[in-house]
Coordinates of C-alpha atoms in Angstrom, one line a residue:
M1 CA 7.8 26.1 9.0
I2 CA 8.2 22.3 8.7
K3 CA 7.1 21.0 5.3
Q4 CA 4.5 18.4 4.8
P5 CA 5.7 14.8 4.7
H6 CA 6.1 13.5 1.1
I7 CA 5.0 9.8 0.9
L8 CA 5.5 7.3 -1.9
L9 CA 2.8 4.7 -2.4
I10 CA 4.1 1.5 -4.1
Y11 CA 1.4 -0.8 -5.5
T12 CA 2.7 -4.4 -6.1
G13 CA -0.6 -6.2 -6.4
G14 CA -3.0 -7.9 -4.0
T15 CA -6.6 -7.6 -3.0
I16 CA -6.2 -4.0 -1.8
G17 CA -5.7 -2.9 -5.3
M18 CA -8.8 -4.5 -6.8
V19 CA -12.2 -2.9 -7.6
K20 CA -15.4 -4.6 -8.7
D21 CA -16.8 -3.8 -12.1
V22 CA -20.3 -2.6 -11.3
E23 CA -21.8 -4.2 -14.5
T24 CA -20.0 -7.6 -14.5
G25 CA -19.0 -8.0 -10.9
A26 CA -15.6 -9.0 -11.9
L27 CA -12.5 -7.8 -10.0
K28 CA -10.0 -5.7 -11.9
A29 CA -6.9 -3.7 -11.0
F30 CA -7.4 -0.2 -9.4
D31 CA -5.9 2.7 -11.3
F32 CA -3.7 4.3 -8.6
N33 CA -3.1 7.4 -10.7
S34 CA -6.8 8.4 -9.8
L35 CA -6.3 7.6 -6.2
L36 CA -7.3 11.0 -4.8
V37 CA -10.4 10.9 -7.0
K38 CA -11.6 7.5 -5.8
I39 CA -10.6 8.1 -2.2
P40 CA -11.1 11.8 -1.5
E41 CA -10.5 11.2 2.2
L42 CA -6.8 11.2 1.3
R43 CA -6.9 14.9 0.7
L44 CA -7.5 15.4 4.4
L45 CA -4.1 13.9 5.3
D46 CA -1.4 16.2 6.3
C47 CA 1.0 15.0 3.6
T48 CA 1.6 14.8 -0.1
I49 CA 1.3 11.5 -1.9
E50 CA 2.8 10.1 -5.1
T51 CA 2.2 6.6 -6.5
I52 CA 4.3 4.0 -8.4
S53 CA 2.7 0.7 -9.5
F54 CA 4.2 -2.5 -10.8
E55 CA 3.7 -2.6 -14.6
E56 CA 1.9 -5.9 -14.0
P57 CA 0.4 -6.2 -10.5
I58 CA 1.1 -9.6 -9.1
D59 CA -0.7 -11.9 -6.7
S60 CA 1.3 -12.3 -3.6
S61 CA 1.4 -16.0 -4.0
N62 CA 3.8 -15.3 -6.9
M63 CA 6.1 -13.0 -4.8
N64 CA 9.8 -13.9 -4.9
P65 CA 13.2 -12.3 -4.3
I66 CA 13.2 -10.7 -7.8
Y67 CA 10.2 -8.7 -6.9
W68 CA 11.6 -8.0 -3.4
A69 CA 14.6 -6.5 -5.3
D70 CA 12.3 -4.4 -7.4
I71 CA 10.6 -3.0 -4.3
A72 CA 13.9 -2.3 -2.5
T73 CA 15.3 -0.6 -5.7
I74 CA 12.2 1.7 -6.0
I75 CA 12.7 2.7 -2.4
G76 CA 16.5 3.2 -2.9
D77 CA 16.0 5.2 -6.0
N78 CA 13.5 7.5 -4.4
Y79 CA 14.9 7.6 -0.9
L80 CA 16.1 11.1 -0.8
D81 CA 12.9 12.5 -2.4
F82 CA 10.4 11.0 0.1
D83 CA 9.9 11.0 3.9
G84 CA 8.1 7.7 4.0
F85 CA 7.0 4.7 1.9
V86 CA 3.8 2.6 1.9
V87 CA 3.9 -0.7 0.1
L88 CA 0.5 -2.2 -1.0
H89 CA 0.9 -6.0 -1.1
G90 CA -1.2 -9.1 -1.0
S91 CA -1.7 -10.4 2.5
D92 CA -0.7 -14.0 2.0
T93 CA 3.0 -13.5 1.7
M94 CA 3.2 -10.0 3.3
S95 CA 5.1 -11.2 6.3
Y96 CA 7.8 -12.8 4.2
S97 CA 8.2 -9.6 2.1
A98 CA 8.3 -7.3 5.0
S99 CA 10.9 -9.5 6.7
A100 CA 13.0 -9.6 3.4
L101 CA 12.8 -5.8 2.9
S102 CA 14.0 -5.3 6.6
F103 CA 17.2 -7.0 5.7
M104 CA 17.6 -5.6 2.2
L105 CA 17.3 -2.0 3.4
E106 CA 20.5 -1.6 5.5
N107 CA 20.7 1.6 7.6
L108 CA 17.0 2.4 6.9
S109 CA 16.0 5.5 8.9
K110 CA 12.6 6.2 7.3
P111 CA 9.3 4.3 7.5
V112 CA 8.5 1.6 5.0
I113 CA 4.9 0.4 5.9
F114 CA 3.5 -2.7 4.3
T115 CA -0.4 -3.0 4.2
G116 CA -3.1 -4.7 2.3
S117 CA -6.6 -5.8 2.8
Q118 CA -8.9 -8.9 3.1
L119 CA -11.5 -7.3 0.9
P120 CA -11.1 -5.2 -2.4
I121 CA -10.9 -1.4 -2.1
G122 CA -14.2 -1.2 -4.0
D123 CA -16.1 -3.6 -1.7
L124 CA -18.9 -2.2 0.4
R125 CA -17.4 -3.5 3.6
T126 CA -13.8 -3.2 2.7
D127 CA -11.0 -2.9 5.2
A128 CA -8.7 -1.5 2.5
K129 CA -9.5 2.3 3.1
E130 CA -8.8 2.2 6.8
N131 CA -5.6 0.2 6.3
L132 CA -4.4 2.5 3.5
I133 CA -5.3 5.8 5.1
T134 CA -3.8 4.9 8.5
S135 CA -0.6 3.4 6.9
I136 CA 0.0 6.7 5.2
Q137 CA -0.6 8.5 8.5
M138 CA 1.9 6.2 10.2
A139 CA 4.4 6.8 7.5
S140 CA 3.9 10.6 7.9
L141 CA 4.4 10.7 11.7
Q142 CA 7.3 13.1 12.5
K143 CA 8.9 14.9 15.4
E144 CA 10.8 18.0 14.6
G145 CA 11.0 17.0 10.9
V146 CA 12.4 13.5 11.7
P147 CA 10.3 10.4 11.0
I148 CA 9.1 8.6 14.2
I149 CA 8.9 5.2 12.5
R150 CA 12.3 4.3 11.2
E151 CA 12.0 0.7 10.1
V152 CA 10.0 -1.8 8.1
G153 CA 6.5 -2.1 9.6
L154 CA 3.3 -4.0 8.8
Y155 CA 0.0 -2.2 9.4
F156 CA -3.3 -4.2 9.5
E157 CA -6.6 -3.7 11.3
Y158 CA -5.6 -0.9 13.7
K159 CA -2.2 -2.1 14.6
L160 CA 1.3 -1.4 13.3
Y161 CA 3.8 -4.2 13.9
R162 CA 7.5 -4.7 13.2
G163 CA 7.4 -6.4 9.8
N164 CA 9.9 -9.1 10.5
R165 CA 8.0 -10.2 13.7
T166 CA 4.7 -10.8 12.0
T167 CA 2.9 -13.9 10.9
K168 CA -0.5 -14.2 9.1
L169 CA -2.8 -16.2 11.3
N170 CA -6.2 -15.7 9.9
A171 CA -7.5 -15.8 6.3
E172 CA -11.1 -15.0 7.4
H173 CA -11.0 -12.1 9.7
F174 CA -9.9 -8.5 9.2
E175 CA -7.4 -8.9 12.0
A176 CA -5.2 -11.2 9.9
F177 CA -1.7 -10.7 11.4
E178 CA -0.1 -10.9 14.8
S179 CA 3.3 -10.4 16.3
L180 CA 3.3 -12.9 19.1
N181 CA 6.9 -12.5 20.3
Y182 CA 7.1 -8.7 20.2
P183 CA 4.7 -5.9 21.2
H184 CA 3.0 -3.9 18.4
L185 CA 4.6 -0.5 17.6
A186 CA 1.5 1.5 17.4
E187 CA -2.2 1.4 17.5
S188 CA -5.0 3.3 15.8
G189 CA -7.9 4.4 17.9
V190 CA -9.4 7.8 18.4
H191 CA -5.7 8.8 18.4
L192 CA -2.6 7.2 16.9
N193 CA -0.7 5.8 20.0
V194 CA 2.9 5.0 19.4
N195 CA 4.8 2.6 21.7
S196 CA 8.1 4.5 21.5
E197 CA 10.0 2.2 23.6
Y198 CA 9.6 -0.7 21.1
L199 CA 10.6 1.2 18.1
W200 CA 13.9 0.3 16.2
K201 CA 16.3 3.2 16.6
P202 CA 18.9 3.2 13.8
N203 CA 21.9 5.5 13.4
L204 CA 20.5 8.5 11.5
N205 CA 23.9 9.4 10.2
E206 CA 24.4 6.2 8.2
K207 CA 23.7 6.1 4.5
L208 CA 21.0 3.6 3.2
I209 CA 22.5 0.6 1.5
V210 CA 20.2 -1.4 -0.7
R211 CA 21.2 -5.2 -0.8
T212 CA 19.4 -7.3 -3.4
A213 CA 21.6 -10.4 -3.5
M214 CA 19.2 -12.9 -1.9
D215 CA 20.1 -16.6 -2.3
A216 CA 16.9 -18.7 -2.4
N217 CA 18.7 -22.1 -2.5
I218 CA 17.3 -23.0 1.0
G219 CA 14.7 -25.3 2.4
V220 CA 12.2 -25.7 5.3
L221 CA 11.8 -29.0 7.1
K222 CA 9.0 -29.3 9.6
L223 CA 9.3 -32.2 12.0
F224 CA 6.4 -34.4 12.8
P225 CA 6.0 -37.7 14.7
G226 CA 7.0 -40.5 12.4
I227 CA 9.0 -38.5 9.9
S228 CA 10.7 -40.9 7.7
R229 CA 14.5 -41.4 7.3
P230 CA 14.5 -41.5 3.5
I231 CA 12.8 -38.0 3.3
C232 CA 15.3 -36.6 5.8
E233 CA 18.2 -38.2 3.9
A234 CA 17.0 -36.8 0.6
I235 CA 16.9 -33.2 2.0
L236 CA 20.0 -33.3 4.3
T237 CA 22.2 -34.8 1.7
S238 CA 21.1 -32.6 -1.2
K239 CA 23.9 -30.6 -2.9
L240 CA 21.4 -28.0 -3.9
I241 CA 20.4 -26.7 -0.5
K242 CA 22.7 -24.2 1.2
G243 CA 20.6 -23.5 4.2
L244 CA 17.8 -25.3 6.0
I245 CA 15.2 -24.0 8.5
L246 CA 14.3 -26.9 10.8
E247 CA 11.0 -26.4 12.5
T248 CA 11.2 -28.3 15.8
Y249 CA 8.9 -28.9 18.7
G250 CA 8.4 -26.7 21.7
S251 CA 11.5 -25.0 22.8
G252 CA 13.6 -26.4 20.0
N253 CA 13.3 -30.2 20.7
A254 CA 13.6 -33.0 18.1
T255 CA 13.7 -36.8 18.0
T256 CA 16.9 -38.3 19.4
E257 CA 16.9 -41.2 17.0
P258 CA 20.6 -41.9 16.3
W259 CA 20.0 -41.9 12.5
F260 CA 18.5 -38.4 12.6
I261 CA 21.1 -36.8 14.8
A262 CA 23.9 -38.5 12.6
L263 CA 22.3 -37.1 9.4
L264 CA 22.2 -33.6 11.0
Q265 CA 25.7 -33.7 12.2
K266 CA 27.1 -34.9 8.8
A267 CA 25.1 -32.2 6.9
I268 CA 26.5 -29.5 9.3
K269 CA 30.0 -30.9 8.9
N270 CA 29.6 -30.7 5.1
G271 CA 28.7 -27.0 5.2
L272 CA 25.0 -27.0 5.5
Y273 CA 23.6 -24.2 7.7
I274 CA 20.8 -25.5 9.8
V275 CA 18.6 -23.2 11.9
N276 CA 16.5 -24.4 14.7
V277 CA 13.1 -22.6 14.8
T278 CA 10.1 -23.6 17.0
Q279 CA 6.8 -24.6 15.4
C280 CA 5.1 -22.8 18.2
V281 CA 3.7 -19.4 17.2
R282 CA 4.7 -17.9 20.5
G283 CA 7.9 -18.7 22.5
S284 CA 11.6 -19.3 21.8
V285 CA 14.1 -22.0 21.0
N286 CA 16.3 -22.8 24.0
M287 CA 18.6 -25.6 23.0
G288 CA 19.9 -27.5 26.0
Q289 CA 16.9 -26.9 28.1
Y290 CA 15.8 -30.5 27.6
E291 CA 17.7 -33.7 26.7
T292 CA 15.8 -33.7 23.3
S293 CA 17.6 -30.5 22.2
S294 CA 21.0 -30.8 23.9
Q295 CA 22.4 -32.9 21.1
L296 CA 21.4 -30.4 18.5
K297 CA 23.3 -27.7 20.4
T298 CA 26.3 -30.1 20.7
I299 CA 26.5 -30.7 16.9
G300 CA 26.5 -27.0 16.1
M301 CA 23.0 -26.2 15.1
I302 CA 22.1 -22.5 14.8
S303 CA 19.5 -21.2 17.3
G304 CA 16.7 -19.3 15.8
K305 CA 15.7 -18.1 19.2
D306 CA 12.2 -16.4 18.9
I307 CA 12.4 -15.6 15.2
T308 CA 9.4 -16.4 12.9
T309 CA 9.9 -18.9 10.1
E310 CA 9.1 -16.1 7.7
A311 CA 12.0 -13.9 9.0
A312 CA 14.3 -16.9 9.4
I313 CA 13.8 -17.7 5.6
A314 CA 14.5 -14.0 4.7
K315 CA 17.5 -13.8 7.0
M316 CA 19.0 -17.0 5.6
M317 CA 18.6 -15.8 2.0
Y318 CA 20.1 -12.5 3.0
L319 CA 23.2 -13.8 4.7
L320 CA 23.8 -16.4 2.0
G321 CA 23.4 -13.7 -0.7
E322 CA 25.9 -11.6 1.1
K323 CA 28.3 -14.5 1.2
V324 CA 29.0 -14.4 4.9
K325 CA 32.0 -16.4 5.9
P326 CA 31.2 -19.9 7.2
E327 CA 33.0 -19.2 10.5
E328 CA 30.9 -16.0 11.0
F329 CA 27.5 -17.3 9.8
K330 CA 26.3 -18.7 13.1
F331 CA 27.3 -15.5 14.9
Y332 CA 25.4 -13.2 12.5
F333 CA 22.3 -15.4 12.4
E334 CA 22.0 -15.6 16.1
T335 CA 22.5 -11.8 16.4
S336 CA 19.5 -9.5 16.1
L337 CA 20.3 -7.4 12.9
R338 CA 16.9 -5.6 12.4
G339 CA 15.1 -6.4 15.6
E340 CA 13.9 -9.8 14.2
M341 CA 14.8 -11.7 17.4
S342 CA 15.1 -11.0 21.1

């Protein structure tokens, strides 16, 4: 007889963990120790659930690598005792956190599902209950005692996505997230339908390694028509930035102004890692396709291919934190490590 999956629920903060005080109307943090009392539907799930909460729940706008390390450490410390993990998190920075955890949890072979909500769990029309219940169900999916989902996912409004492929596109609708360059992993309808061919398939014999050394000394520069030389100089000559995500146009195109190309070339020569990521929400960087990107390829810029900006930031922090050798950095960034790029 196969035992019931054992799921750990990790509450970091966010709208999903708030309830409205009936008398005052004010929002306050939900007591997750009384989860089964407040949400009796969870008793119907074919799994056992335990909860861990941050001592002080945080708004996701305050999320940073220190908190990512806390989440990763909680998972690492409890990895052998649980079959899956559900992380409750504010939606605003959830794609960043899901991307970061995908890199920090090397050799992950169990589900880590991020979810949240647009409305508090105590609200009459809340999306929190469905997101929470189905995320736990997704984390509980097994075949012959082995988890079906073996990666960091993000579940929101009936769909499970690969976490490091997501972007938050809507602050108003329940369908807040999208994975525009990679199909969703599963969908919740009358049945839970899993798209098995798109799932990450790790080596089950490898031991989990938790890597928490994330280096946040990076920047993001979004190109726009008329971007000024002094601004670019200030960023590209800074001694404080070790890596830069450059958001370019279309398939990786940028202005061919001589001063701009010269600045990039000098920065790369001086050891700054610059990754070319498209501003488009769908599509890929293809340096050399047009004249406006061929120079970027020539001077040694790193191609972000179809990676999201959120995942590019997390991957840059991860590779810098792991102190990857300069001669190997471009290779590792342009290689899909956790399914973050095609």
